[in-house]
GROMACS .gro file of C-alpha atoms in nm:
model
  342
    1UNK     CA    1  -2.036   1.514   0.482
    2UNK     CA    2  -2.286   1.537   0.196
    3UNK     CA    3  -2.551   1.273   0.139
    4UNK     CA    4  -2.364   1.140  -0.165
    5UNK     CA    5  -1.999   1.128  -0.261
    6UNK     CA    6  -1.877   1.381  -0.519
    7UNK     CA    7  -1.811   1.096  -0.762
    8UNK     CA    8  -1.972   1.013  -1.095
    9UNK     CA    9  -1.945   0.648  -1.199
   10UNK     CA   10  -1.904   0.608  -1.575
   11UNK     CA   11  -1.977   0.272  -1.739
   12UNK     CA   12  -1.919   0.215  -2.111
   13UNK     CA   13  -2.101  -0.100  -2.216
   14UNK     CA   14  -2.065  -0.304  -2.534
   15UNK     CA   15  -2.218  -0.649  -2.561
   16UNK     CA   16  -2.256  -0.634  -2.184
   17UNK     CA   17  -2.605  -0.768  -2.115
   18UNK     CA   18  -2.452  -1.078  -1.951
   19UNK     CA   19  -2.272  -0.873  -1.684
   20UNK     CA   20  -2.451  -0.540  -1.649
   21UNK     CA   21  -2.709  -0.670  -1.400
   22UNK     CA   22  -2.441  -0.784  -1.156
   23UNK     CA   23  -2.247  -0.461  -1.212
   24UNK     CA   24  -2.552  -0.248  -1.127
   25UNK     CA   25  -2.652  -0.470  -0.834
   26UNK     CA   26  -2.308  -0.419  -0.683
   27UNK     CA   27  -2.340  -0.042  -0.721
   28UNK     CA   28  -2.682  -0.047  -0.557
   29UNK     CA   29  -2.524  -0.224  -0.257
   30UNK     CA   30  -2.262   0.045  -0.195
   31UNK     CA   31  -2.236   0.166   0.164
   32UNK     CA   32  -2.170   0.516   0.029
   33UNK     CA   33  -2.366   0.632  -0.270
   34UNK     CA   34  -2.206   0.812  -0.567
   35UNK     CA   35  -2.362   1.131  -0.691
   36UNK     CA   36  -2.467   0.963  -1.014
   37UNK     CA   37  -2.419   0.660  -1.236
   38UNK     CA   38  -2.404   0.702  -1.613
   39UNK     CA   39  -2.414   0.405  -1.851
   40UNK     CA   40  -2.337   0.428  -2.223
   41UNK     CA   41  -2.488   0.165  -2.451
   42UNK     CA   42  -2.205   0.182  -2.699
   43UNK     CA   43  -2.355   0.054  -3.022
   44UNK     CA   44  -2.399  -0.314  -2.937
   45UNK     CA   45  -2.567  -0.525  -3.207
   46UNK     CA   46  -2.945  -0.520  -3.215
   47UNK     CA   47  -3.074  -0.771  -2.962
   48UNK     CA   48  -2.768  -0.730  -2.738
   49UNK     CA   49  -2.821  -0.370  -2.635
   50UNK     CA   50  -2.879  -0.259  -2.279
   51UNK     CA   51  -3.220  -0.107  -2.226
   52UNK     CA   52  -3.341   0.129  -1.956
   53UNK     CA   53  -3.539  -0.163  -1.811
   54UNK     CA   54  -3.208  -0.343  -1.747
   55UNK     CA   55  -3.090  -0.067  -1.514
   56UNK     CA   56  -3.197   0.045  -1.165
   57UNK     CA   57  -3.401   0.360  -1.120
   58UNK     CA   58  -3.188   0.673  -1.120
   59UNK     CA   59  -2.917   0.540  -1.350
   60UNK     CA   60  -2.879   0.758  -1.659
   61UNK     CA   61  -2.864   0.559  -1.982
   62UNK     CA   62  -2.704   0.715  -2.289
   63UNK     CA   63  -2.768   0.537  -2.620
   64UNK     CA   64  -2.544   0.537  -2.926
   65UNK     CA   65  -2.607   0.339  -3.244
   66UNK     CA   66  -2.236   0.318  -3.333
   67UNK     CA   67  -1.946   0.187  -3.125
   68UNK     CA   68  -1.749   0.494  -3.016
   69UNK     CA   69  -1.480   0.287  -2.846
   70UNK     CA   70  -1.383   0.295  -2.480
   71UNK     CA   71  -1.194   0.625  -2.513
   72UNK     CA   72  -1.458   0.835  -2.687
   73UNK     CA   73  -1.734   0.663  -2.493
   74UNK     CA   74  -1.591   0.767  -2.158
   75UNK     CA   75  -1.516   1.115  -2.290
   76UNK     CA   76  -1.883   1.150  -2.382
   77UNK     CA   77  -2.000   1.038  -2.039
   78UNK     CA   78  -1.750   1.271  -1.870
   79UNK     CA   79  -1.902   1.568  -2.052
   80UNK     CA   80  -2.245   1.469  -1.919
   81UNK     CA   81  -2.127   1.407  -1.561
   82UNK     CA   82  -2.164   1.666  -1.287
   83UNK     CA   83  -1.916   1.556  -1.017
   84UNK     CA   84  -1.564   1.667  -0.935
   85UNK     CA   85  -1.436   1.309  -0.971
   86UNK     CA   86  -1.490   1.045  -1.240
   87UNK     CA   87  -1.479   0.675  -1.150
   88UNK     CA   88  -1.446   0.456  -1.459
   89UNK     CA   89  -1.593   0.110  -1.415
   90UNK     CA   90  -1.607  -0.171  -1.668
   91UNK     CA   91  -1.948  -0.339  -1.700
   92UNK     CA   92  -1.779  -0.670  -1.611
   93UNK     CA   93  -1.635  -0.526  -1.288
   94UNK     CA   94  -1.843  -0.575  -0.974
   95UNK     CA   95  -1.765  -0.323  -0.702
   96UNK     CA   96  -1.738  -0.452  -0.348
   97UNK     CA   97  -1.969  -0.274  -0.099
   98UNK     CA   98  -1.707  -0.031   0.034
   99UNK     CA   99  -1.564   0.067  -0.308
  100UNK     CA  100  -1.715   0.417  -0.332
  101UNK     CA  101  -1.654   0.480   0.039
  102UNK     CA  102  -1.287   0.386   0.003
  103UNK     CA  103  -1.251   0.609  -0.302
  104UNK     CA  104  -1.394   0.898  -0.103
  105UNK     CA  105  -1.158   0.831   0.188
  106UNK     CA  106  -0.866   0.830  -0.056
  107UNK     CA  107  -0.964   1.174  -0.186
  108UNK     CA  108  -0.941   1.308   0.168
  109UNK     CA  109  -0.627   1.114   0.260
  110UNK     CA  110  -0.428   1.215  -0.051
  111UNK     CA  111  -0.538   1.573  -0.131
  112UNK     CA  112  -0.249   1.627  -0.377
  113UNK     CA  113  -0.324   1.312  -0.580
  114UNK     CA  114  -0.563   1.306  -0.877
  115UNK     CA  115  -0.538   0.945  -0.998
  116UNK     CA  116  -0.641   0.631  -0.807
  117UNK     CA  117  -0.658   0.262  -0.891
  118UNK     CA  118  -0.858  -0.018  -0.732
  119UNK     CA  119  -0.761  -0.368  -0.629
  120UNK     CA  120  -0.905  -0.603  -0.889
  121UNK     CA  121  -0.980  -0.961  -0.788
  122UNK     CA  122  -1.055  -1.232  -1.041
  123UNK     CA  123  -1.428  -1.300  -1.041
  124UNK     CA  124  -1.360  -1.652  -1.168
  125UNK     CA  125  -1.100  -1.758  -0.907
  126UNK     CA  126  -1.132  -1.639  -0.548
  127UNK     CA  127  -0.762  -1.699  -0.481
  128UNK     CA  128  -0.632  -1.493  -0.775
  129UNK     CA  129  -0.581  -1.125  -0.843
  130UNK     CA  130  -0.699  -0.963  -1.164
  131UNK     CA  131  -0.478  -0.655  -1.134
  132UNK     CA  132  -0.313  -0.411  -0.895
  133UNK     CA  133  -0.217  -0.120  -1.118
  134UNK     CA  134  -0.049  -0.070  -1.454
  135UNK     CA  135   0.327  -0.097  -1.492
  136UNK     CA  136   0.522   0.065  -1.776
  137UNK     CA  137   0.835  -0.137  -1.852
  138UNK     CA  138   1.163  -0.016  -2.003
  139UNK     CA  139   1.088  -0.223  -2.315
  140UNK     CA  140   0.797   0.009  -2.384
  141UNK     CA  141   0.551  -0.264  -2.290
  142UNK     CA  142   0.282  -0.191  -2.034
  143UNK     CA  143   0.112  -0.463  -1.833
  144UNK     CA  144  -0.159  -0.501  -1.573
  145UNK     CA  145   0.040  -0.613  -1.273
  146UNK     CA  146  -0.076  -0.906  -1.063
  147UNK     CA  147  -0.294  -1.043  -1.343
  148UNK     CA  148  -0.395  -1.399  -1.246
  149UNK     CA  149  -0.133  -1.403  -0.971
  150UNK     CA  150  -0.204  -1.537  -0.617
  151UNK     CA  151  -0.375  -1.296  -0.380
  152UNK     CA  152  -0.079  -1.346  -0.147
  153UNK     CA  153   0.102  -1.101  -0.377
  154UNK     CA  154  -0.146  -0.824  -0.302
  155UNK     CA  155   0.079  -0.525  -0.220
  156UNK     CA  156   0.030  -0.253   0.034
  157UNK     CA  157  -0.125   0.073  -0.077
  158UNK     CA  158   0.119   0.294  -0.264
  159UNK     CA  159   0.225   0.462  -0.584
  160UNK     CA  160   0.199   0.298  -0.927
  161UNK     CA  161   0.279   0.418  -1.276
  162UNK     CA  162  -0.091   0.430  -1.350
  163UNK     CA  163  -0.428   0.276  -1.256
  164UNK     CA  164  -0.605   0.013  -1.464
  165UNK     CA  165  -0.904   0.172  -1.635
  166UNK     CA  166  -1.136  -0.116  -1.542
  167UNK     CA  167  -1.188   0.050  -1.201
  168UNK     CA  168  -1.004   0.382  -1.177
  169UNK     CA  169  -1.078   0.731  -1.053
  170UNK     CA  170  -0.950   1.067  -1.176
  171UNK     CA  171  -1.005   1.425  -1.070
  172UNK     CA  172  -1.229   1.605  -1.319
  173UNK     CA  173  -0.993   1.901  -1.357
  174UNK     CA  174  -0.701   1.674  -1.450
  175UNK     CA  175  -0.913   1.477  -1.696
  176UNK     CA  176  -1.013   1.801  -1.866
  177UNK     CA  177  -0.654   1.930  -1.869
  178UNK     CA  178  -0.552   1.611  -2.050
  179UNK     CA  179  -0.846   1.647  -2.293
  180UNK     CA  180  -0.966   1.311  -2.171
  181UNK     CA  181  -0.875   0.982  -2.332
  182UNK     CA  182  -0.705   0.985  -2.671
  183UNK     CA  183  -0.995   0.894  -2.899
  184UNK     CA  184  -0.763   0.791  -3.184
  185UNK     CA  185  -0.671   0.484  -2.974
  186UNK     CA  186  -1.036   0.372  -2.980
  187UNK     CA  187  -0.992   0.083  -2.737
  188UNK     CA  188  -0.715  -0.088  -2.534
  189UNK     CA  189  -0.431   0.081  -2.343
  190UNK     CA  190  -0.599   0.422  -2.345
  191UNK     CA  191  -0.572   0.410  -1.965
  192UNK     CA  192  -0.194   0.362  -1.994
  193UNK     CA  193  -0.176   0.659  -2.230
  194UNK     CA  194  -0.383   0.879  -1.998
  195UNK     CA  195  -0.165   0.791  -1.697
  196UNK     CA  196   0.157   0.847  -1.895
  197UNK     CA  197   0.044   1.193  -2.006
  198UNK     CA  198  -0.060   1.274  -1.649
  199UNK     CA  199   0.284   1.167  -1.521
  200UNK     CA  200   0.454   1.390  -1.776
  201UNK     CA  201   0.264   1.678  -1.616
  202UNK     CA  202   0.395   1.580  -1.273
  203UNK     CA  203   0.088   1.393  -1.151
  204UNK     CA  204   0.115   1.075  -0.945
  205UNK     CA  205  -0.113   0.773  -0.904
  206UNK     CA  206  -0.208   0.576  -0.593
  207UNK     CA  207  -0.311   0.211  -0.599
  208UNK     CA  208  -0.568   0.157  -0.325
  209UNK     CA  209  -0.573  -0.174  -0.140
  210UNK     CA  210  -0.922  -0.158   0.014
  211UNK     CA  211  -1.111  -0.006  -0.280
  212UNK     CA  212  -1.185  -0.334  -0.454
  213UNK     CA  213  -1.380  -0.488  -0.740
  214UNK     CA  214  -1.424  -0.836  -0.881
  215UNK     CA  215  -1.343  -0.833  -1.251
  216UNK     CA  216  -1.429  -1.077  -1.527
  217UNK     CA  217  -1.200  -0.924  -1.790
  218UNK     CA  218  -1.230  -0.942  -2.170
  219UNK     CA  219  -1.600  -1.019  -2.135
  220UNK     CA  220  -1.690  -0.818  -2.446
  221UNK     CA  221  -1.399  -0.884  -2.682
  222UNK     CA  222  -1.213  -1.196  -2.570
  223UNK     CA  223  -0.852  -1.193  -2.460
  224UNK     CA  224  -0.707  -1.349  -2.777
  225UNK     CA  225  -0.960  -1.209  -3.021
  226UNK     CA  226  -0.845  -1.042  -3.342
  227UNK     CA  227  -1.000  -0.719  -3.214
  228UNK     CA  228  -0.796  -0.726  -2.893
  229UNK     CA  229  -0.476  -0.820  -3.073
  230UNK     CA  230  -0.506  -0.553  -3.340
  231UNK     CA  231  -0.578  -0.259  -3.110
  232UNK     CA  232  -0.342  -0.382  -2.840
  233UNK     CA  233  -0.048  -0.402  -3.083
  234UNK     CA  234  -0.128  -0.083  -3.272
  235UNK     CA  235  -0.185   0.126  -2.962
  236UNK     CA  236   0.121  -0.006  -2.779
  237UNK     CA  237   0.354   0.133  -3.046
  238UNK     CA  238   0.162   0.461  -3.072
  239UNK     CA  239   0.168   0.521  -2.696
  240UNK     CA  240   0.539   0.441  -2.675
  241UNK     CA  241   0.638   0.679  -2.957
  242UNK     CA  242   0.407   0.954  -2.839
  243UNK     CA  243   0.495   0.963  -2.471
  244UNK     CA  244   0.844   0.826  -2.406
  245UNK     CA  245   1.041   1.140  -2.318
  246UNK     CA  246   1.387   1.270  -2.403
  247UNK     CA  247   1.683   1.034  -2.393
  248UNK     CA  248   1.461   0.744  -2.285
  249UNK     CA  249   1.333   0.704  -2.640
  250UNK     CA  250   1.667   0.622  -2.809
  251UNK     CA  251   1.787   0.426  -2.504
  252UNK     CA  252   1.480   0.201  -2.491
  253UNK     CA  253   1.410   0.177  -2.865
  254UNK     CA  254   1.631  -0.133  -2.919
  255UNK     CA  255   1.451  -0.305  -2.630
  256UNK     CA  256   1.114  -0.214  -2.778
  257UNK     CA  257   1.205  -0.341  -3.124
  258UNK     CA  258   1.332  -0.669  -2.977
  259UNK     CA  259   1.023  -0.714  -2.759
  260UNK     CA  260   0.798  -0.646  -3.057
  261UNK     CA  261   0.980  -0.908  -3.265
  262UNK     CA  262   0.948  -1.167  -2.987
  263UNK     CA  263   0.578  -1.094  -2.944
  264UNK     CA  264   0.523  -1.129  -3.318
  265UNK     CA  265   0.664  -1.480  -3.301
  266UNK     CA  266   0.418  -1.555  -3.022
  267UNK     CA  267   0.139  -1.438  -3.253
  268UNK     CA  268   0.220  -1.730  -3.484
  269UNK     CA  269   0.085  -1.971  -3.222
  270UNK     CA  270  -0.249  -1.787  -3.225
  271UNK     CA  271  -0.251  -1.767  -3.606
  272UNK     CA  272  -0.237  -1.388  -3.585
  273UNK     CA  273   0.109  -1.319  -3.730
  274UNK     CA  274  -0.024  -1.126  -4.032
  275UNK     CA  275  -0.273  -0.938  -3.813
  276UNK     CA  276   0.009  -0.844  -3.572
  277UNK     CA  277   0.219  -0.686  -3.846
  278UNK     CA  278  -0.086  -0.525  -4.003
  279UNK     CA  279  -0.137  -0.345  -3.670
  280UNK     CA  280   0.229  -0.235  -3.668
  281UNK     CA  281   0.193  -0.108  -4.025
  282UNK     CA  282  -0.118   0.090  -3.934
  283UNK     CA  283   0.061   0.243  -3.633
  284UNK     CA  284   0.347   0.353  -3.860
  285UNK     CA  285   0.104   0.487  -4.118
  286UNK     CA  286  -0.032   0.714  -3.844
  287UNK     CA  287   0.320   0.825  -3.752
  288UNK     CA  288   0.281   1.191  -3.866
  289UNK     CA  289  -0.016   1.235  -3.633
  290UNK     CA  290   0.167   1.052  -3.354
  291UNK     CA  291   0.472   1.276  -3.389
  292UNK     CA  292   0.254   1.588  -3.390
  293UNK     CA  293   0.092   1.471  -3.067
  294UNK     CA  294   0.436   1.388  -2.927
  295UNK     CA  295   0.561   1.740  -2.995
  296UNK     CA  296   0.273   1.894  -2.803
  297UNK     CA  297   0.302   1.648  -2.513
  298UNK     CA  298   0.677   1.685  -2.475
  299UNK     CA  299   0.663   2.066  -2.506
  300UNK     CA  300   0.425   2.081  -2.209
  301UNK     CA  301   0.611   1.820  -2.003
  302UNK     CA  302   0.681   1.934  -1.643
  303UNK     CA  303   0.899   1.651  -1.511
  304UNK     CA  304   1.247   1.536  -1.599
  305UNK     CA  305   1.315   1.233  -1.814
  306UNK     CA  306   1.488   1.080  -1.514
  307UNK     CA  307   1.170   1.107  -1.308
  308UNK     CA  308   0.986   0.899  -1.566
  309UNK     CA  309   1.272   0.649  -1.585
  310UNK     CA  310   1.256   0.599  -1.209
  311UNK     CA  311   0.886   0.518  -1.217
  312UNK     CA  312   0.925   0.265  -1.498
  313UNK     CA  313   1.008  -0.097  -1.425
  314UNK     CA  314   1.346  -0.225  -1.542
  315UNK     CA  315   1.298  -0.581  -1.416
  316UNK     CA  316   1.278  -0.859  -1.676
  317UNK     CA  317   1.136  -1.097  -1.417
  318UNK     CA  318   0.874  -0.842  -1.319
  319UNK     CA  319   0.762  -0.816  -1.681
  320UNK     CA  320   0.749  -1.190  -1.744
  321UNK     CA  321   0.575  -1.269  -1.415
  322UNK     CA  322   0.347  -0.961  -1.416
  323UNK     CA  323   0.475  -0.875  -1.071
  324UNK     CA  324   0.320  -0.580  -0.885
  325UNK     CA  325   0.526  -0.261  -0.877
  326UNK     CA  326   0.376  -0.048  -0.600
  327UNK     CA  327   0.608   0.207  -0.438
  328UNK     CA  328   0.579   0.360  -0.088
  329UNK     CA  329   0.392   0.691  -0.079
  330UNK     CA  330   0.324   0.896   0.235
  331UNK     CA  331  -0.026   0.905   0.374
  332UNK     CA  332  -0.073   1.281   0.366
  333UNK     CA  333  -0.323   1.295   0.651
  334UNK     CA  334  -0.077   1.114   0.877
  335UNK     CA  335   0.250   1.271   0.762
  336UNK     CA  336   0.118   1.624   0.720
  337UNK     CA  337   0.368   1.863   0.889
  338UNK     CA  338   0.270   2.003   1.227
  339UNK     CA  339   0.152   2.367   1.229
  340UNK     CA  340   0.407   2.624   1.349
  341UNK     CA  341   0.404   2.713   1.716
  342UNK     CA  342   0.209   3.032   1.798
   0.00000   0.00000   0.00000
């Protein structure tokens, strides 16, 4: 075993001075060291920017004056990284001491898998989860499963539709095949889009139970902020139209339209009804580009529409309650077939 794991940790920071110290301290305490840690100061306002003096020795700081967004920011760091694996970590996610070690074990245990998610605990409530993988529902809505649910619901390790980008790992070669995150999304749900495109190529994702972080969540933007609402709504429609394959698109479209209408009514309570429909309008205005991307994605698809349908959730209760949806997946080091007799 090498002195360091073949993992580059990529941290895109925006207005993150309140959390970056704890994030870096947790990485310093890792029982297994990553090959490198790269931090992007992503155009925070003057006075709120991370400086090299805020970071431990050896951490590479990349400065940008403008906000590139989460997608382009991580793409930039990935181009500068040198490892065979990229671990994305939010600056408000604090890795538990065995996080890197567990990621490295997972690489060895699942040699055919290129996407991994971490167990996310709520940093504010010790008895609550923050997330255990992303679920894509038949309505075309994606959700972080287990969000603010009791830790008693923590599932066993297994397969999920995709990992939450707050603490996820991807094989470098797959990330490059996918051309990284879709930079047109800017921020929010770009991890769902990346996982969906990976699934369409036949890739699978494992949610790890013991690779864990404590996550604040929405530390930079606020959960109900206009920023979060706009990009969340706009990107949700774009990702649905771009990736939903074959017959699933017409079958699920009525569900998606209905869900969108219901969510728009919920936006009234937050005084964001006009903003909600402005985001929908902007998504439709970008429709030619979305359809062009869809054509390319669907032309290179390697799995059947049915395979995607089986990995989606069709449970209304699961959607409303943000229930985990982790499926059994064989541990390849245990279930590897015996060699033939001599």
